[in-house]
Amino acid sequence: MSARFIVTGGAGFIGANLVHHLLRERDDAHVVVLDKLTYAGNLDNLAAVERSPRYEFVRGDICDRELVRGLFARVRPTVVYNLAAESHVDRSIDGPGDFVRTNVTGTFELLDAARGHFATLAGSERDAFRFLHVSTDEVFGSLGATGYFTEETRYAPNSPYSASKAAADHLSRAWFHTYGLPVLTTNCSNNYGPYQFPEKLIPLVTLNALEGKALPVYGDGSNVRDWLFVGDHCEALAAVAARGVLGETYNVGGNSERTTLEVVHAICDALDEFSPRAGGSSYREQIRFVTDRPGHDKRYAIDASKLARELDWRPRHDFADGLRGTVRWYLDNRSWCERITTGTYARERLGLHQG
Ligand SMILES: NC(=O)c1ccc[n+]([C@@H]2O[C@H](COP(=O)([O-])OP(=O)(O)OC[C@H]3O[C@@H](n4cnc5c(N)ncnc54)[C@H](O)[C@@H]3O)[C@@H](O)[C@H]2O)c1
């Protein structure tokens, strides 16, 4: 049986990497991307596959009930990967409404369309169907200096973004328990790698550095995140869809805890080597400490041992190498960076919520 995938949010950062991964890994994979193309979605991310007969792009909103149901009926997906989301915490502080709409209502529409589709399936098609909801470690709130998020950690979201993702996770859980929809949920840590929109730390700092701009570090730069290479994440998603236990959640992490300042230093060091500043001084001189994000969670760290134990998945990229490769990718793809930001976003500071 060939595999038919719907990837929502497939023109975004992780979604595009997943589309490439699925088409590369399986000759019989057919991938349909459903994406609204918000500021964060970009068809340039999918240019490498646009001529593939096994790939189709559908522009649309996951909140559009008719469109989503029609798509499920036409494509008859084997696996739905739900990555469509408003994903930037700073933007959720400035405008939470879009986050509730897409992340909560959109996930509801997808789950309910999947339920209708699942009811039409029989035999091996019914056995194979999976709905994989992609979520974040931010739903667990903030850690102190020690400890890890496990699949048992209670939910304690602190930002409008993480609260909207938590709501979607609860809906996904309910569609499994109430309706028997074959749902799986993953909660991953901060991803990095090619095709990330340059509002996020690593591409933002890389591009600002090259343009001689300030490198903004929130607060004192001591907030800790667990960095996961996006290619490792895609492998985890494929493993969970193929072999995960229905109704379960899986944490995906990179075993790479770093403070923000450590990450920014590592980017500067890579750039000092790949593209030295005129005069020979380090890009570290461009670092500027700026007002912290309101409600900024102190530390996230993932215990991904369930994935290792049950599905034999481990992150394969070491942070130092993965980061250097990522900085290299942004250096080698400057025209991509310019095209996707033209006119819409100038890497300005967002999410300060003053007053
Ligand atoms: N990037 C990370 O570090 C990270 C970490 C944890 C979890 N996640 C989750 O992974 C998923 C993908 O994240 P990302 O970083 O690739 O996000 P992204 O912002 O790069 O991409 C999101 C994509 O969703 C699309 N989209 C937004 N609203 C839509 C709607 N209403 N209908 C259809 N498409 C819509 C956008 O056009 C874009 O292509 C998200 O669900 C996010 O919450 C991301």
Coordinates of C-alpha atoms and ligand atoms in Angstrom, one line a residue:
M1 CA 0.0 0.0 0.0
S2 CA 1.5 3.4 -1.0
A3 CA 1.7 6.0 1.7
R4 CA -0.3 9.2 1.3
F5 CA 0.7 12.0 3.6
I6 CA -1.0 15.3 4.4
V7 CA 1.4 17.7 6.0
T8 CA -0.3 20.8 7.3
G9 CA 2.1 23.8 7.7
G10 CA 4.4 22.1 5.2
A11 CA 5.7 25.4 3.8
G12 CA 7.0 26.4 7.2
F13 CA 10.4 25.5 8.8
I14 CA 9.8 22.0 10.2
G15 CA 7.1 21.1 7.8
A16 CA 9.3 21.8 4.7
N17 CA 12.1 19.7 6.2
L18 CA 9.5 16.9 6.9
V19 CA 8.2 17.0 3.3
H20 CA 11.8 16.6 2.0
H21 CA 12.4 13.8 4.5
L22 CA 9.2 11.9 3.6
L23 CA 9.8 12.1 -0.2
R24 CA 13.5 11.1 0.2
E25 CA 12.9 8.2 2.5
R26 CA 10.1 6.4 0.7
D27 CA 9.8 6.0 -3.1
D28 CA 6.0 5.3 -2.7
A29 CA 5.3 8.4 -0.6
H30 CA 2.8 10.9 -1.9
V31 CA 2.8 14.2 0.0
V32 CA 0.1 16.8 0.0
V33 CA 1.0 20.1 1.8
L34 CA -1.9 22.1 3.2
D35 CA -0.6 25.6 4.1
K36 CA -2.2 29.0 4.4
L37 CA 1.1 30.7 3.5
T38 CA 1.2 33.2 6.4
Y39 CA 4.3 35.4 6.8
A40 CA 6.1 32.2 8.1
G41 CA 5.1 29.9 5.2
N42 CA 7.1 30.1 2.0
L43 CA 7.0 28.1 -1.2
D44 CA 10.7 28.7 -1.7
N45 CA 11.1 26.1 1.1
L46 CA 9.6 23.5 -1.2
A47 CA 11.2 24.6 -4.5
A48 CA 13.4 21.5 -4.5
V49 CA 10.3 19.2 -4.7
E50 CA 7.9 21.3 -6.7
R51 CA 8.3 19.3 -9.9
S52 CA 7.9 15.9 -8.2
P53 CA 4.9 14.0 -9.3
R54 CA 4.6 12.7 -5.7
Y55 CA 4.1 16.2 -4.3
E56 CA 1.2 18.6 -4.3
F57 CA 0.7 21.9 -2.7
V58 CA -2.8 23.2 -1.6
R59 CA -3.1 26.7 -0.3
G60 CA -5.7 26.8 2.4
D61 CA -6.5 27.4 6.0
I62 CA -6.8 24.5 8.4
C63 CA -9.8 26.3 10.0
D64 CA -11.7 26.1 6.6
R65 CA -14.0 23.2 7.3
E66 CA -15.2 22.6 3.7
L67 CA -11.7 22.7 2.3
V68 CA -10.2 20.4 4.9
R69 CA -13.0 17.8 4.6
G70 CA -12.9 18.0 0.8
L71 CA -9.1 17.4 0.9
F72 CA -9.4 14.4 3.2
A73 CA -12.0 12.9 0.9
R74 CA -9.9 13.4 -2.2
V75 CA -6.5 12.5 -0.9
R76 CA -7.6 9.7 1.5
P77 CA -4.4 10.2 3.6
T78 CA -2.7 7.4 5.4
V79 CA -1.0 9.8 7.8
V80 CA -1.8 13.4 8.7
Y81 CA 1.1 15.4 10.2
N82 CA -0.3 18.5 11.8
L83 CA 2.4 21.2 11.9
A84 CA 0.4 24.2 10.8
A85 CA 0.5 26.8 13.6
E86 CA 1.3 30.3 14.7
S87 CA 4.6 29.5 16.2
H88 CA 6.4 32.6 17.5
V89 CA 6.0 33.4 21.2
D90 CA 6.8 37.1 20.8
R91 CA 4.0 37.4 18.2
S92 CA 1.6 35.6 20.6
I93 CA 2.2 38.3 23.1
D94 CA 1.3 41.1 20.6
G95 CA -1.7 39.2 19.0
P96 CA -2.9 36.1 20.7
G97 CA -6.1 35.9 18.7
D98 CA -4.5 34.3 15.6
F99 CA -2.9 31.7 17.9
V100 CA -6.2 30.6 19.4
R101 CA -7.8 30.5 16.0
T102 CA -5.1 28.5 14.1
N103 CA -3.7 26.4 16.9
V104 CA -6.9 25.5 18.7
T105 CA -9.8 25.9 16.2
G106 CA -7.6 24.7 13.3
T107 CA -6.5 21.6 15.2
F108 CA -10.2 20.9 16.1
E109 CA -11.2 21.1 12.4
L110 CA -8.4 18.8 11.4
L111 CA -9.2 16.2 14.1
D112 CA -12.9 16.3 13.3
A113 CA -12.3 15.9 9.5
A114 CA -9.9 13.0 10.4
R115 CA -12.6 11.4 12.4
G116 CA -15.0 11.6 9.5
H117 CA -12.4 10.2 7.1
F118 CA -11.4 7.4 9.5
A119 CA -15.1 6.3 9.7
T120 CA -15.0 5.6 5.9
L121 CA -11.9 3.4 6.2
A122 CA -11.9 -0.4 6.4
G123 CA -9.3 -3.2 6.6
S124 CA -5.6 -2.3 6.1
E125 CA -6.4 1.4 5.3
R126 CA -8.1 1.7 8.7
D127 CA -5.3 -0.1 10.5
A128 CA -2.7 2.2 8.9
F129 CA -4.3 5.6 9.5
R130 CA -2.5 7.9 11.9
F131 CA -3.1 11.5 13.0
L132 CA 0.2 12.9 14.4
H133 CA -0.1 16.2 16.2
V134 CA 3.1 18.1 16.6
S135 CA 3.4 20.1 19.8
T136 CA 6.1 21.7 21.9
D137 CA 7.8 21.3 25.2
E138 CA 6.6 24.8 26.1
V139 CA 3.3 23.3 27.3
F140 CA 5.1 22.1 30.4
G141 CA 6.1 25.6 31.6
S142 CA 9.5 26.4 33.0
L143 CA 12.1 24.3 34.8
G144 CA 14.5 25.4 37.6
A145 CA 18.2 24.6 37.4
T146 CA 17.6 20.8 37.5
G147 CA 15.1 18.2 36.2
Y148 CA 13.6 17.3 32.8
F149 CA 10.3 17.3 31.2
T150 CA 8.9 13.7 30.8
E151 CA 5.7 12.6 29.2
E152 CA 4.2 12.6 32.8
T153 CA 5.1 16.3 33.5
R154 CA 1.9 18.2 34.2
Y155 CA 0.9 20.9 31.7
A156 CA 1.6 24.5 32.9
P157 CA 1.8 26.8 29.8
N158 CA 2.9 30.4 30.4
S159 CA 2.6 32.2 27.1
P160 CA -0.4 32.6 24.8
Y161 CA 1.5 30.5 22.3
S162 CA 2.1 27.6 24.7
A163 CA -1.5 27.8 26.1
S164 CA -2.9 27.5 22.6
K165 CA -0.6 24.5 21.8
A166 CA -1.7 22.9 25.2
A167 CA -5.3 23.3 24.2
A168 CA -4.7 21.6 20.9
D169 CA -2.9 18.7 22.7
H170 CA -5.9 18.2 24.9
L171 CA -8.2 18.1 22.0
S172 CA -6.0 15.5 20.3
R173 CA -6.0 13.4 23.4
A174 CA -9.8 13.7 23.6
W175 CA -10.3 12.6 20.0
F176 CA -8.4 9.5 20.8
H177 CA -10.2 8.7 24.0
T178 CA -13.7 9.7 23.0
Y179 CA -13.8 8.8 19.3
G180 CA -11.0 6.2 19.0
L181 CA -9.2 8.3 16.4
P182 CA -5.6 6.9 16.0
V183 CA -3.9 10.0 17.4
L184 CA -0.2 10.4 18.5
T185 CA 1.3 13.6 19.9
T186 CA 4.9 14.7 20.0
N187 CA 6.3 17.5 22.2
C188 CA 9.6 18.7 21.0
S189 CA 12.2 21.2 22.1
N190 CA 13.7 24.1 20.1
N191 CA 14.5 23.1 16.6
Y192 CA 17.3 24.6 14.4
G193 CA 18.4 24.0 10.9
P194 CA 17.8 25.1 7.3
Y195 CA 14.6 27.0 6.3
Q196 CA 13.9 28.6 9.6
F197 CA 12.2 32.0 9.4
P198 CA 14.6 34.6 10.5
E199 CA 12.6 35.9 13.4
K200 CA 13.9 32.9 15.5
L201 CA 17.2 33.1 17.4
I202 CA 19.7 31.3 15.2
P203 CA 18.9 32.7 11.7
L204 CA 18.1 36.2 13.2
V205 CA 21.5 36.4 14.9
T206 CA 23.3 35.0 11.9
L207 CA 21.8 37.5 9.4
N208 CA 22.0 40.5 11.8
A209 CA 25.7 39.7 12.3
L210 CA 26.5 39.6 8.6
E211 CA 24.7 42.9 8.1
G212 CA 26.6 44.6 11.0
K213 CA 23.5 44.9 13.1
A214 CA 23.1 44.5 16.8
L215 CA 22.7 40.8 18.0
P216 CA 19.8 41.1 20.6
V217 CA 20.1 38.8 23.6
Y218 CA 17.0 38.9 25.9
G219 CA 17.7 39.6 29.6
D220 CA 21.2 38.4 30.6
G221 CA 21.1 35.5 28.1
S222 CA 21.0 32.8 30.8
N223 CA 17.7 31.2 29.6
V224 CA 18.3 27.6 28.7
R225 CA 16.8 25.7 25.8
D226 CA 17.4 22.1 24.6
W227 CA 18.4 22.4 20.9
L228 CA 17.2 19.8 18.4
F229 CA 18.4 19.5 14.9
V230 CA 15.4 19.6 12.6
G231 CA 16.5 16.5 10.6
D232 CA 16.7 14.5 13.8
H233 CA 13.2 15.8 14.6
C234 CA 11.8 14.6 11.2
E235 CA 13.2 11.2 11.9
A236 CA 11.5 11.1 15.2
L237 CA 8.2 12.1 13.6
A238 CA 8.4 9.4 11.0
A239 CA 9.3 6.8 13.7
V240 CA 6.3 7.9 15.9
A241 CA 3.9 7.8 13.0
A242 CA 5.2 4.3 11.9
R243 CA 5.6 2.6 15.3
G244 CA 4.2 4.8 18.1
V245 CA 1.6 3.4 20.4
L246 CA -1.8 5.0 19.7
G247 CA -2.9 7.6 22.1
E248 CA 0.6 8.1 23.5
T249 CA 2.7 11.2 23.7
Y250 CA 6.4 11.3 22.9
N251 CA 9.0 13.9 24.0
V252 CA 11.6 14.7 21.4
G253 CA 14.8 16.5 22.5
G254 CA 18.3 17.1 21.3
N255 CA 20.3 16.4 24.5
S256 CA 21.8 19.8 23.9
E257 CA 21.0 22.3 26.6
R258 CA 22.6 25.7 26.0
T259 CA 22.0 29.2 27.3
T260 CA 21.0 31.8 24.8
L261 CA 24.3 33.5 25.3
E262 CA 26.2 30.2 24.6
V263 CA 24.2 29.8 21.3
V264 CA 24.9 33.4 20.2
H265 CA 28.6 33.0 21.0
A266 CA 28.7 29.8 19.0
I267 CA 27.1 31.5 16.0
C268 CA 29.7 34.4 16.3
D269 CA 32.6 31.9 16.5
A270 CA 31.3 30.0 13.4
L271 CA 31.0 33.3 11.5
D272 CA 34.4 34.5 12.6
E273 CA 35.7 31.4 10.9
F274 CA 33.5 31.3 7.8
S275 CA 33.1 35.0 7.0
P276 CA 35.5 37.1 9.1
R277 CA 34.6 40.7 9.9
A278 CA 36.6 43.4 8.2
G279 CA 39.4 44.4 10.7
G280 CA 39.5 40.9 12.2
S281 CA 37.5 41.5 15.4
S282 CA 34.8 39.0 16.5
Y283 CA 31.1 39.3 15.7
R284 CA 30.7 39.0 19.5
E285 CA 31.3 42.7 19.6
Q286 CA 27.8 43.2 18.1
I287 CA 26.0 41.5 21.0
R288 CA 23.6 43.7 22.9
F289 CA 21.6 42.7 26.0
V290 CA 18.0 43.9 25.6
T291 CA 14.8 43.9 27.7
D292 CA 13.7 40.4 28.6
R293 CA 10.5 38.8 27.2
P294 CA 7.6 39.2 29.6
G295 CA 7.0 35.9 31.4
H296 CA 10.2 34.4 29.7
D297 CA 10.4 30.7 30.8
K298 CA 13.8 30.1 32.4
R299 CA 14.7 26.6 31.3
Y300 CA 13.4 23.8 29.1
A301 CA 15.0 20.4 29.0
I302 CA 13.6 17.2 27.5
D303 CA 13.9 13.7 28.7
A304 CA 13.6 11.8 25.4
S305 CA 14.3 8.3 26.9
K306 CA 10.8 7.0 26.1
L307 CA 11.5 7.5 22.4
A308 CA 14.9 5.9 22.7
R309 CA 13.6 2.9 24.7
E310 CA 10.4 2.2 22.7
L311 CA 11.2 3.4 19.2
D312 CA 15.0 3.3 19.1
W313 CA 15.2 7.0 18.2
R314 CA 18.1 9.2 19.3
P315 CA 19.3 12.6 18.0
R316 CA 22.2 12.0 15.6
H317 CA 23.5 15.5 15.4
D318 CA 25.8 17.0 18.0
F319 CA 24.9 20.7 18.6
A320 CA 28.4 22.1 17.8
D321 CA 28.4 20.4 14.3
G322 CA 24.7 20.9 13.7
L323 CA 25.0 24.6 14.5
R324 CA 28.1 25.1 12.3
G325 CA 26.3 23.4 9.4
T326 CA 23.2 25.6 10.0
V327 CA 25.2 28.8 10.0
R328 CA 26.9 27.7 6.8
W329 CA 23.5 27.0 5.2
Y330 CA 22.3 30.6 5.9
L331 CA 25.6 31.9 4.5
D332 CA 25.1 29.8 1.4
N333 CA 21.5 30.7 1.0
R334 CA 21.5 34.5 1.4
S335 CA 19.1 35.0 -1.6
W336 CA 16.6 32.7 0.2
C337 CA 16.8 34.8 3.3
E338 CA 16.3 38.0 1.3
R339 CA 13.3 36.7 -0.7
I340 CA 11.4 35.4 2.3
T341 CA 11.7 38.6 4.4
T342 CA 11.2 41.2 1.7
G343 CA 8.5 43.7 2.6
T344 CA 7.0 41.8 5.5
Y345 CA 9.5 41.6 8.3
A346 CA 12.6 43.6 9.1
R347 CA 13.8 41.6 12.1
E348 CA 12.3 44.2 14.4
R349 CA 11.7 43.6 18.1
L350 CA 8.3 42.0 18.9
G351 CA 6.4 40.9 22.0
L352 CA 7.4 43.6 24.6
H353 CA 3.8 44.2 25.8
Q354 CA 4.3 47.6 27.3
G355 CA 1.4 49.2 29.1
Ligands
LIG1 N1 10.3 25.6 15.6 C1 10.4 25.0 16.8 O1 11.5 25.1 17.4 C2 9.3 24.2 17.4 C3 9.4 23.7 18.6 C4 8.4 23.0 19.2 C5 7.2 22.8 18.5 N2 7.1 23.3 17.2 C6 5.8 23.1 16.5 O2 6.1 22.6 15.3 C7 5.2 23.0 14.3 C8 5.9 23.7 13.1 O3 6.7 24.7 13.6 P1 7.6 25.6 12.6 O4 8.7 26.2 13.4 O5 7.9 24.9 11.4 O6 6.6 26.8 12.4 P2 6.6 27.9 11.2 O7 6.0 29.1 11.8 O8 7.9 28.0 10.5 O9 5.6 27.3 10.1 C9 4.2 27.3 10.4 C10 3.5 27.0 9.0 O10 2.1 26.9 9.3 C11 1.4 27.6 8.3 N3 0.1 28.1 8.8 C12 -0.1 29.0 9.9 N4 -1.4 29.1 10.1 C13 -2.1 28.3 9.2 C14 -3.4 28.0 9.0 N5 -4.4 28.6 9.7 N6 -3.7 27.1 8.0 C15 -2.8 26.5 7.3 N7 -1.4 26.7 7.5 C16 -1.1 27.6 8.4 C17 2.3 28.8 7.9 O11 2.0 29.4 6.7 C18 3.7 28.1 8.0 O12 4.0 27.6 6.8 C19 4.3 24.0 15.0 O13 3.1 23.3 15.3 C20 5.0 24.4 16.2 O14 4.1 24.7 17.3 C21 8.1 24.1 16.7

